[in-house]
Short mmCIF file of C-alpha atoms in Angstrom, two decimals:
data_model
loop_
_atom_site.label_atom_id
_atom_site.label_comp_id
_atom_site.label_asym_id
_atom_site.label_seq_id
_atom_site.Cartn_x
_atom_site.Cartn_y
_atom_site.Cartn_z
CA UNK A 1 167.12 12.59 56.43
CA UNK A 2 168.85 11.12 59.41
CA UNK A 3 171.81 8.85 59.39
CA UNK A 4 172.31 5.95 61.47
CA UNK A 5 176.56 4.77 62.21
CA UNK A 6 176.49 1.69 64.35
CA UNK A 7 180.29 0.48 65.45
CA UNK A 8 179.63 -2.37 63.74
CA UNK A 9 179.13 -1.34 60.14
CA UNK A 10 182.05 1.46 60.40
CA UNK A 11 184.24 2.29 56.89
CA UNK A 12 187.61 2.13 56.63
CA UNK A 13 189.41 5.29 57.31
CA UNK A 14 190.67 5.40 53.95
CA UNK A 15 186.99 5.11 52.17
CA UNK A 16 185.81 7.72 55.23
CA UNK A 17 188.04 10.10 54.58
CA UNK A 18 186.88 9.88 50.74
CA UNK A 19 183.25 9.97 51.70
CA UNK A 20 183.61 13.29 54.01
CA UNK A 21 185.97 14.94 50.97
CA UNK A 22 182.98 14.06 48.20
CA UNK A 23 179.51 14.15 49.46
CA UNK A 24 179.12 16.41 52.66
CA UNK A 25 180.10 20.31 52.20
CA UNK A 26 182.01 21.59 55.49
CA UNK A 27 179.42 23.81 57.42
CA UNK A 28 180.46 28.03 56.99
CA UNK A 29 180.52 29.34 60.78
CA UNK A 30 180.18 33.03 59.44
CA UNK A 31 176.99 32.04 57.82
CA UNK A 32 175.17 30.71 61.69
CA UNK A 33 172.38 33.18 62.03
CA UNK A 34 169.49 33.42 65.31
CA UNK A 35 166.94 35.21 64.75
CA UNK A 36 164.34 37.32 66.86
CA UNK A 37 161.09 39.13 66.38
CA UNK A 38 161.71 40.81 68.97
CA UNK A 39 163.90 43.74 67.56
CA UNK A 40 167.10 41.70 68.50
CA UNK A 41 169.11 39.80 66.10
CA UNK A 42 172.03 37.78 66.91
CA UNK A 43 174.99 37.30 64.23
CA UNK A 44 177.87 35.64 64.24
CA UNK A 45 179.86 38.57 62.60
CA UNK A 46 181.64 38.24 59.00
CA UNK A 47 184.14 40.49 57.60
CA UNK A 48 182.98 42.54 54.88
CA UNK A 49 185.38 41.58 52.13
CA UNK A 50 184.44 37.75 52.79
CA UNK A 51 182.79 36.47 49.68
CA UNK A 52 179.63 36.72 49.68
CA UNK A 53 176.89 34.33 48.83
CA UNK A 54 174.65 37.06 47.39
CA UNK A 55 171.97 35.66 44.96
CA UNK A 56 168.58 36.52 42.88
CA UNK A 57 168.14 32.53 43.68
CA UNK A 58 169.40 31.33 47.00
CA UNK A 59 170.55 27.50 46.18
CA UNK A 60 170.66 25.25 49.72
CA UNK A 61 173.97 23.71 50.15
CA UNK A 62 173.45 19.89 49.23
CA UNK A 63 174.01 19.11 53.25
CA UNK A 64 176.53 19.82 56.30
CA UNK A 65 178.01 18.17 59.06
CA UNK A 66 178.73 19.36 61.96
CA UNK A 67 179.31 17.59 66.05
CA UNK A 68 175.71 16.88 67.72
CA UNK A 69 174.99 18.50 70.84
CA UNK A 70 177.19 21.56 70.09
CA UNK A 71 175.81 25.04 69.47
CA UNK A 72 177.13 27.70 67.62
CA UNK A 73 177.60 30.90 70.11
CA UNK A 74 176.37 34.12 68.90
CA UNK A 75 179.53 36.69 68.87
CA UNK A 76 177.16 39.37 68.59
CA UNK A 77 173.91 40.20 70.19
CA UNK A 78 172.22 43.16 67.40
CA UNK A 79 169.27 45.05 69.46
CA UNK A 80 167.60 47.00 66.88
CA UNK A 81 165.30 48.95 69.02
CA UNK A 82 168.11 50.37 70.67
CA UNK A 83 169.67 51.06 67.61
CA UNK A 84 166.82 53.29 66.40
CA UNK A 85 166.80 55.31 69.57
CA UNK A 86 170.11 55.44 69.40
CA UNK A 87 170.07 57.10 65.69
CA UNK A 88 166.69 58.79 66.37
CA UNK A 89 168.47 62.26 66.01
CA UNK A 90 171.11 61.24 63.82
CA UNK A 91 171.52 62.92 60.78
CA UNK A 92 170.31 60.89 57.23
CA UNK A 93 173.98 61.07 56.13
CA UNK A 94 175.02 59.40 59.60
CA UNK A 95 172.28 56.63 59.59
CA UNK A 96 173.31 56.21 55.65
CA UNK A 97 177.12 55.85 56.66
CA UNK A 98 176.04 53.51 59.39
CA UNK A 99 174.09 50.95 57.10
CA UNK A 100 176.43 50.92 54.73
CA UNK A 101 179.41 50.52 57.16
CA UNK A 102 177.44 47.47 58.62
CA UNK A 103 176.67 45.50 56.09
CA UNK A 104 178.97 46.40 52.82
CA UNK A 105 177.97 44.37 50.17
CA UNK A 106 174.71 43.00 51.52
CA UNK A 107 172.59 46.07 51.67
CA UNK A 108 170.95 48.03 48.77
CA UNK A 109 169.06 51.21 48.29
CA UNK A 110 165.76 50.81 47.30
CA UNK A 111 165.13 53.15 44.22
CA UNK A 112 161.57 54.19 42.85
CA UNK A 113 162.49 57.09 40.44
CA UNK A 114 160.71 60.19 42.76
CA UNK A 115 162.77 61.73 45.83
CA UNK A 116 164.51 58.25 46.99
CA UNK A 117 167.53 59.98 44.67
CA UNK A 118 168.11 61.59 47.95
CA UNK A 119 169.32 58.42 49.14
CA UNK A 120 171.76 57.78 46.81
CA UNK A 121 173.19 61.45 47.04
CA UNK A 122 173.80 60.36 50.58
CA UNK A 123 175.18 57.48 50.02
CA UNK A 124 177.52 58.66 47.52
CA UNK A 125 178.92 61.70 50.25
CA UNK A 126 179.79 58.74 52.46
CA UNK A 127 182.39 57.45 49.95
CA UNK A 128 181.38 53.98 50.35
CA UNK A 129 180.24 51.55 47.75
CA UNK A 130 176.86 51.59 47.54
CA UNK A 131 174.29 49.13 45.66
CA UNK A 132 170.38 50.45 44.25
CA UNK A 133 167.73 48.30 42.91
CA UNK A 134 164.93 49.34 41.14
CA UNK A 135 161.45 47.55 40.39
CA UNK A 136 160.48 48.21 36.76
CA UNK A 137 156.49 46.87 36.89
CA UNK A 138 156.35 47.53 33.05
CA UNK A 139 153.57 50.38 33.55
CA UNK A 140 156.36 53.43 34.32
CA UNK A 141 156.01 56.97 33.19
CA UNK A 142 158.13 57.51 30.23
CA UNK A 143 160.00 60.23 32.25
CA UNK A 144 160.49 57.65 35.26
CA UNK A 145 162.84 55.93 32.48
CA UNK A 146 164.55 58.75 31.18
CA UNK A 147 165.29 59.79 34.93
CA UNK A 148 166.46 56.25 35.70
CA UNK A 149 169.27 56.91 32.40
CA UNK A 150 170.08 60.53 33.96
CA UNK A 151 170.47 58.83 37.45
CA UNK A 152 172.95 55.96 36.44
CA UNK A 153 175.15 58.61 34.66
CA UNK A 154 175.09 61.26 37.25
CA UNK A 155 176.50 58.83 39.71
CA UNK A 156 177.99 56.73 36.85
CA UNK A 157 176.19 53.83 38.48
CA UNK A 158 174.05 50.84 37.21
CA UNK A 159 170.60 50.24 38.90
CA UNK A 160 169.65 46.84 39.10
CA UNK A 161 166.29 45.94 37.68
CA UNK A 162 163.84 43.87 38.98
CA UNK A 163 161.29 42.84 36.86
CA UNK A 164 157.76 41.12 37.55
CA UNK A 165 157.20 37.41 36.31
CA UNK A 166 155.99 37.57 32.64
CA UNK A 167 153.88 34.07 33.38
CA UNK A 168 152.17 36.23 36.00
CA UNK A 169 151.63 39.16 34.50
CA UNK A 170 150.19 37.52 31.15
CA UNK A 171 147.67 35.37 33.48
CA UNK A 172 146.50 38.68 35.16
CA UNK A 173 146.02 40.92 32.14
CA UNK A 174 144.36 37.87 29.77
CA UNK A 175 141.72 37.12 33.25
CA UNK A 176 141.06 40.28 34.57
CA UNK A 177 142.03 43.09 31.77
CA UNK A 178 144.93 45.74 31.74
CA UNK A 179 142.54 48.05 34.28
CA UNK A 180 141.31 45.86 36.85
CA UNK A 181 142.16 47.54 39.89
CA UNK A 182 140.14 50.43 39.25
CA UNK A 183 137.61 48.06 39.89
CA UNK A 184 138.48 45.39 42.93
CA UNK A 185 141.78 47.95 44.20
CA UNK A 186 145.36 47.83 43.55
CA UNK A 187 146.94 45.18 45.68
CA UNK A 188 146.45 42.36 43.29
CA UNK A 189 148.18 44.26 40.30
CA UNK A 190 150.95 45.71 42.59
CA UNK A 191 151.38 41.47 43.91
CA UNK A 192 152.21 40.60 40.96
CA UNK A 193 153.86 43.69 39.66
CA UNK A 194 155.95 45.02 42.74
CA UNK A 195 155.76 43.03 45.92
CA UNK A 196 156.82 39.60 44.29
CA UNK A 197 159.80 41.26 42.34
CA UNK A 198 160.82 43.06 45.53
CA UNK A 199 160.65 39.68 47.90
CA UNK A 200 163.07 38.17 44.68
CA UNK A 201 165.52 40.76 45.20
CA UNK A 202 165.83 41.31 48.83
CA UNK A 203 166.09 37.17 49.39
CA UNK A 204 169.68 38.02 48.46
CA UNK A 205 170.11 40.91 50.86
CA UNK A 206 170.51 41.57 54.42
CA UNK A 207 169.39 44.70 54.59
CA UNK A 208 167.94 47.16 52.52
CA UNK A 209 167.23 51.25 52.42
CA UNK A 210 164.10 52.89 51.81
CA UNK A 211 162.81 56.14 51.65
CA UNK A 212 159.76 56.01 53.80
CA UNK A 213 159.53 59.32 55.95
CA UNK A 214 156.69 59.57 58.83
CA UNK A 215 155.16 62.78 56.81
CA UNK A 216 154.38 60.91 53.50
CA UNK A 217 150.95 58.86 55.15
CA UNK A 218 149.82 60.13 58.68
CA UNK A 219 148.25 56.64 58.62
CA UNK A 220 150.81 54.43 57.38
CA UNK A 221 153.88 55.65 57.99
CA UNK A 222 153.67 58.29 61.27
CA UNK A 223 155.62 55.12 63.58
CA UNK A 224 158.27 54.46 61.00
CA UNK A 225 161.29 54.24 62.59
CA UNK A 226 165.52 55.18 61.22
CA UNK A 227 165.99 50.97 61.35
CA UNK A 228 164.08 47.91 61.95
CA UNK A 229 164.21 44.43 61.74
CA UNK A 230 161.77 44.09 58.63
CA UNK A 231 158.22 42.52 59.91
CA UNK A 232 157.37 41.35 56.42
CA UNK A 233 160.38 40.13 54.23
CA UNK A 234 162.94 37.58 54.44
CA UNK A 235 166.43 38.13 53.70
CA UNK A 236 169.76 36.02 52.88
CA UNK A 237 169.04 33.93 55.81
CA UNK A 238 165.36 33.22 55.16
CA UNK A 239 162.56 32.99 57.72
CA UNK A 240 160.74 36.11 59.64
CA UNK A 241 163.05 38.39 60.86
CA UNK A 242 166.60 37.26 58.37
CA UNK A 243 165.99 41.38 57.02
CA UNK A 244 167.14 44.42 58.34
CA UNK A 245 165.21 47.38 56.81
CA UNK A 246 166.80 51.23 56.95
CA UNK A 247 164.78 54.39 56.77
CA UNK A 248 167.76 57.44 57.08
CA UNK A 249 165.05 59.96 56.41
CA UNK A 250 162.39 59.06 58.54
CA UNK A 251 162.15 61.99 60.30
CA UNK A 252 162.80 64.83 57.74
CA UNK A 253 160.36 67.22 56.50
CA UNK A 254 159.32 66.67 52.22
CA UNK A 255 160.60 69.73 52.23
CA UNK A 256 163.78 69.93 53.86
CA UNK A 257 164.23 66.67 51.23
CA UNK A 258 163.55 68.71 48.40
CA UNK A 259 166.03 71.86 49.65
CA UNK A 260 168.71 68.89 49.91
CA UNK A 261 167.99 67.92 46.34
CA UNK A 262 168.13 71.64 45.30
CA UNK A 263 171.29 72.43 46.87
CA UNK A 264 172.91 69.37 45.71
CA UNK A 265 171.82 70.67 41.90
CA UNK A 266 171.36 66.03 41.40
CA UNK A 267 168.33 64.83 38.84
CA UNK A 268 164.96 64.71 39.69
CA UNK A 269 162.20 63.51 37.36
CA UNK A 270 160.56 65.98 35.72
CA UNK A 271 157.00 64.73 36.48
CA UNK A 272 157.74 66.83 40.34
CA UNK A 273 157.58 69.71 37.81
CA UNK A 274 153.82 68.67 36.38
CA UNK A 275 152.71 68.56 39.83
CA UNK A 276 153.94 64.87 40.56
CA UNK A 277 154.99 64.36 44.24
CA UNK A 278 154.87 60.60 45.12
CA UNK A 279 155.43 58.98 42.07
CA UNK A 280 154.60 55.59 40.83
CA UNK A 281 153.21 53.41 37.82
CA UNK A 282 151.26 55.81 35.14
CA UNK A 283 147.65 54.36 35.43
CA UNK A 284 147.95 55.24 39.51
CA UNK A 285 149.72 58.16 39.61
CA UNK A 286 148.04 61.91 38.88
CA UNK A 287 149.57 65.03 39.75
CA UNK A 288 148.21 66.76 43.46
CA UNK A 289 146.76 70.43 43.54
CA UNK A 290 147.94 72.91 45.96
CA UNK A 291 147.31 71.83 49.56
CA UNK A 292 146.68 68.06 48.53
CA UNK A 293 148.57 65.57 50.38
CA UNK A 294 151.25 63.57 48.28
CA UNK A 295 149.79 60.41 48.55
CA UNK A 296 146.10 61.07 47.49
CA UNK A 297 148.12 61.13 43.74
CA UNK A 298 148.23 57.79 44.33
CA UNK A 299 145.21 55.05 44.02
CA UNK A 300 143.21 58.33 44.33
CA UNK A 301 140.06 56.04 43.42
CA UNK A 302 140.28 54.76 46.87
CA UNK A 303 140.54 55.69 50.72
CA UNK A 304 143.79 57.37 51.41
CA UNK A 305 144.00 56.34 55.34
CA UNK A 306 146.34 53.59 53.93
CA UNK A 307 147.89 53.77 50.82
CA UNK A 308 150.24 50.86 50.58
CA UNK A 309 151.52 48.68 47.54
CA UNK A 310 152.82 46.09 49.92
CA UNK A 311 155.94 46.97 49.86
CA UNK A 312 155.77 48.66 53.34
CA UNK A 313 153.15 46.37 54.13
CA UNK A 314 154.36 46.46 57.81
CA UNK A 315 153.50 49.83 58.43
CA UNK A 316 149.82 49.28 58.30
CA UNK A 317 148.66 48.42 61.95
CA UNK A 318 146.07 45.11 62.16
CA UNK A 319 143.19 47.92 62.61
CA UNK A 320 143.86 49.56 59.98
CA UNK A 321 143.62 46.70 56.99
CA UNK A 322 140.30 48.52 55.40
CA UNK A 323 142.45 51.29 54.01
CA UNK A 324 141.18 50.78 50.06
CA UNK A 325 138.04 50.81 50.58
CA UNK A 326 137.58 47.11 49.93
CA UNK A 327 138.65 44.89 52.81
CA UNK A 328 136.52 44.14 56.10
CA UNK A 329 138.68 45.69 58.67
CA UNK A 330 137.05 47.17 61.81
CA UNK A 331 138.63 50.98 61.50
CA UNK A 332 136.34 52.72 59.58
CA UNK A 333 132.82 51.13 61.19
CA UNK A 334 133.63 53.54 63.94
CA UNK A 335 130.13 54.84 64.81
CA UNK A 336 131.01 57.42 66.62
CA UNK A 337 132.00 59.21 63.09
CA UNK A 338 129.91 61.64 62.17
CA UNK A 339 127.55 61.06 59.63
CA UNK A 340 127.04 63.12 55.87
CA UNK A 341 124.86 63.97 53.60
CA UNK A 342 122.41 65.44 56.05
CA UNK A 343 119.65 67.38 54.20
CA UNK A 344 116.08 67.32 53.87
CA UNK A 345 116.23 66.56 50.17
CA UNK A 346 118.61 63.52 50.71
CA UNK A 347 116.42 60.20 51.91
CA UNK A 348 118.64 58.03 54.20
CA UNK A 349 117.86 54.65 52.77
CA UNK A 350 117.87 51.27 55.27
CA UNK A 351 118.87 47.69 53.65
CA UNK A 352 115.23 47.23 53.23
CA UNK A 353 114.95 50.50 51.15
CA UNK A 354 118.12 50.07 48.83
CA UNK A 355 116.89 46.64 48.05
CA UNK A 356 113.37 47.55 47.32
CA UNK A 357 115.07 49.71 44.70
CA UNK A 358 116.51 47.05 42.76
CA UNK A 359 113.33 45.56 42.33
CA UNK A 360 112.02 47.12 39.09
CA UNK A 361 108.43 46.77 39.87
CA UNK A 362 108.82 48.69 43.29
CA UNK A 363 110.26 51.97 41.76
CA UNK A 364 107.74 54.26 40.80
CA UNK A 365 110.53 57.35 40.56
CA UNK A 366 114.33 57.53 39.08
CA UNK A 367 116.49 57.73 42.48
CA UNK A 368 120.04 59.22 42.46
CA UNK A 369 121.50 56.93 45.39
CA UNK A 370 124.93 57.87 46.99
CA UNK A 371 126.99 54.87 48.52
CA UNK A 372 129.03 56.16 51.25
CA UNK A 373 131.24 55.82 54.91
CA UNK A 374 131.46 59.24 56.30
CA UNK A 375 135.09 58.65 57.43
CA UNK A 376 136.06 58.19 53.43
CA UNK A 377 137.53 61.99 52.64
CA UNK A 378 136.40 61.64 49.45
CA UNK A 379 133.04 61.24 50.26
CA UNK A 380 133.46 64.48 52.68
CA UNK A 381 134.68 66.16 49.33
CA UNK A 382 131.72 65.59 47.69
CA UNK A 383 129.28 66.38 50.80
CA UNK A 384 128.50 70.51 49.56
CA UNK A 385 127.74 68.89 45.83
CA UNK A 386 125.61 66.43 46.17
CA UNK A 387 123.31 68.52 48.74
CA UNK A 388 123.33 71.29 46.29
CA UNK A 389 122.35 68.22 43.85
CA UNK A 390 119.55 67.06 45.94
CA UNK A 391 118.47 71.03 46.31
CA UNK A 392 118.10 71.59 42.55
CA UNK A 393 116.47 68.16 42.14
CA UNK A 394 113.69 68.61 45.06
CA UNK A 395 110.31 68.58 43.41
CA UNK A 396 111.45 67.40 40.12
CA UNK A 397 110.08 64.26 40.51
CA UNK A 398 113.56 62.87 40.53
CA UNK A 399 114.69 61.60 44.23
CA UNK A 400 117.69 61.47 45.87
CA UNK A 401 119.27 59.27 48.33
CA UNK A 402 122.17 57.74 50.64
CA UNK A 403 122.93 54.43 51.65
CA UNK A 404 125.91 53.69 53.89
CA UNK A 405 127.82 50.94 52.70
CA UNK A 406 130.95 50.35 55.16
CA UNK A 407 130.65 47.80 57.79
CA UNK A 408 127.85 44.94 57.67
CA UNK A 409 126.58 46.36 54.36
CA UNK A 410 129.98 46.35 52.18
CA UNK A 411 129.80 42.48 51.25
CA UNK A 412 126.16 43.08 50.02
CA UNK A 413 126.95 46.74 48.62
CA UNK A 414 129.94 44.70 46.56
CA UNK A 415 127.69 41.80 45.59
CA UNK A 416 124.31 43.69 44.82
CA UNK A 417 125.47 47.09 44.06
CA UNK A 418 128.68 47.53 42.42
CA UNK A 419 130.23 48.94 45.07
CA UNK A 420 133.72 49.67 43.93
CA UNK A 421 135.59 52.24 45.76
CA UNK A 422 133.38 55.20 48.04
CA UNK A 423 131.99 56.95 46.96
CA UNK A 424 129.92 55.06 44.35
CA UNK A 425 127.28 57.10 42.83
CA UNK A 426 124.14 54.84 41.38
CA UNK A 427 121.22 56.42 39.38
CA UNK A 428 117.90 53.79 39.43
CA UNK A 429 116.34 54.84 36.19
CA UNK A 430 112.29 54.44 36.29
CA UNK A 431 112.60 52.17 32.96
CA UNK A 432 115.78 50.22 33.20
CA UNK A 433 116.12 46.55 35.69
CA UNK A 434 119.05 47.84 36.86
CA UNK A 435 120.81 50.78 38.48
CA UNK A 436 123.37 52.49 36.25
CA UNK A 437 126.79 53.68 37.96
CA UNK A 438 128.44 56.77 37.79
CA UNK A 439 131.70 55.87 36.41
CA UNK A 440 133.69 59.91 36.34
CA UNK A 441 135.73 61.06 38.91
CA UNK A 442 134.51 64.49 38.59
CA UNK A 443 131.96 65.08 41.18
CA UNK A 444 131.07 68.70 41.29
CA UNK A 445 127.06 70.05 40.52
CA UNK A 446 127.10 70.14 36.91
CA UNK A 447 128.82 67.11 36.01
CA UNK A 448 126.60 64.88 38.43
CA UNK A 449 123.74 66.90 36.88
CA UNK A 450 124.64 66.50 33.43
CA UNK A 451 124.45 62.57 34.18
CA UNK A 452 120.95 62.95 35.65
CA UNK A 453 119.98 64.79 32.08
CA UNK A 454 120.99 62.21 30.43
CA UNK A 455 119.14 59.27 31.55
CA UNK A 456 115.87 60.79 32.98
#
């Protein structure tokens, strides 16, 4: 709203002096803020112990005044690339002592009940005051809670909770069920669940600390650097940029985090013990075998090139988007991949030949049809199976096939042949108008053969 003072329609002094002292709030210098995408942040520096306008809710002031033409000055110029080189071989305890030097009040430690309790171990050797936050989606382990009690009395602490939007969560489960992303993926649920809870709590932050390290996702997380200005969230300040994000363990080893956690005898949740390593909501989360990598216990229905809830969201480069399996990014239509499935008993099937199949009246034999990308590891997994499959099933009048469904072919594959996740595993019955899928995770000879029993 702009306002217009002509000399001839000035107030008294008396009546201006009462205007300026009722309706216009002075403007708070330490608050002035310039932001950069760049990596560099400029801040017009505020003691620590100021008070601090730190809210779930950030309320704009109801205006301010200030002289036109006259800029505000930045005291400090912050260059946050530098900064990470700078702390590239820094210690976690040092880069920890560092955030929480820097910005006091205005920082918290991201907490999600597996190793991140290593954070808070080194933020409690710095002797600093320290904040966490935790995001409780509703769908935790039971021992995720009982290790969120043991935390807050170890460090005699309380964790803040932030909890999704009821409204939200009701609309989701009455529409789509209490198990839709094992259908259409995981982002929509962990939206609604995680990433909106997470954007309410770090509007009143400057900065926050997370426990990404570079070894957790080779293709998510290998760039991560020990700070950054945050390329996703806003913070206190608002707009792209207004949020400093800290990652003090970047660079160590799972585990050299794990001999840390050992030697500082703190909690850990007992799932680690059931073979639990990245740990998250219940219905995602399954213990790893020997070997595994962490995060293929979580979403482990879908591609694990780039496992992300959204709340590193960032770390996953523009070519990489098609990391569940669902999207249309350009990564995984690489045709220079190798293909699978390559036997003589396995028929490579063309868009013409998959859609003659759905045709009833075209299919004089029951097919066994694999949808695939041969850069999906799961789909490797399977390769040995399914040609040992198509082996035992030569010559019993029962084909089998492949149909590569990445690229061009996914929107049809999703529309035409319930293409969920890769691999999906379809069996075209010789009686039935429609293919029936293969719904178990278990993929090995005699399971996919005991499905073939029983519908032939």
């Amino acid at each position: 709203m702009a306002l217009a003072v002509s000399s001839s329609s000035l107030l008294p002094a008396e009546q201006l002096v009462k205007l300026n002292t009722t309706t216009f709030q002075p403007l708070d210098r330490s608050r002035v803020v310039s932001l950069s995408l760049s990596g560099k942040r400029c801040v017009a520096v505020k003691a620590l112990n100021a008070e601090s306008k730190r809210n779930d809710a950030i309320v704009t002031s109801a205006a301010t005044t200030c002289a036109p033409d006259v800029m505000q000055k930045p005291v400090e110029v912050e260059d946050f690339d530098k900064l990470a080189k700078d702390l590239e071989n820094s210690s976690p305890l040092e880069i920890m002592d560092k955030a929480l030097e820097k910005y006091g009040n205005d920082i918290a430690i991201a907490f999600s009940g597996a190793e991140d309790v290593a954070l808070i171990e080194y933020a409690h050797l710095t002797g600093r005051p320290y904040r966490v936050f935790s995001l409780d989606t509703g769908r935790l382990n039971p021992e995720t809670y009982k290790f969120f009690d043991a935390v807050e009395k170890h460090y005699n602490i309380r964790i803040e909770y932030m909890f999704p939007d009821s409204v939200e969560v009701q609309a989701l489960v009455r529409t789509k069920g209490l198990f839709s992303f094992y259908e259409d993926g995981h982002q929509e649920c962990c939206r609604v669940r995680k990433v909106r809870p997470l954007r309410r709590a770090l509007k009143g932050l400057r900065a926050w600390i997370t426990g990404q390290r570079k070894d957790q996702s080779p293709g998510t997380r290998s760039q991560v650097p020990v700070v950054q200005v945050d390329p996703v969230f806003e913070g206190l300040d608002g707009g792209s940029g207004s949020l400093v994000k800290w990652n003090p363990v970047a660079n160590v080893a799972g585990n050299d985090i794990w001999n840390f956690l050992r030697t500082m005898d703190v909690p850990v949740n007992s799932l680690h013990a059931q073979g639990y390593v990245s740990i998250g909501c219940e219905p995602c989360t399954r213990a790893v075998l020997p070997g595994q990598h962490e995060r293929e216990g979580r979403w482990w229905w879908e591609d694990a090139k780039a496992k992300e809830c959204g709340l590193h969201k960032g770390n996953i480069k523009e070519e990489a988007v098609n990391g569940n399996g669902n999207g249309n990014g350009t990564l995984h239509t690489n045709e220079s991949v190798s293909d699978i499935f390559n036997s003589n008993d396995i028929v490579s099937l063309t868009r013409p030949g998959i859609e003659n199949l759905l045709k009833m009246e075209g299919r004089k034999d029951p097919w066994m049809v694999v949808l695939y990308a041969p850069w999906c590891q799961f789909c490797q997994a399977m390769e040995a199976s399914y040609v040992e499959l198509a082996e035992k099933l030569a010559g019993s009048g029962m084909k089998v096939g492949k149909f590569r469904a990445d690229g061009d072919e996914k929107a049809f594959a999703h529309q035409e042949l319930q293409l969920g996740s890769f691999p999906t595993i379809l069996l075209f019955p010789k009686h039935s108008s429609r293919p029936i899928k293969y719904s178990s995770e278990k993929r090995d000879v005699d399971s996919l053969m005991a499905f073939v029993n029983a519908l032939r």
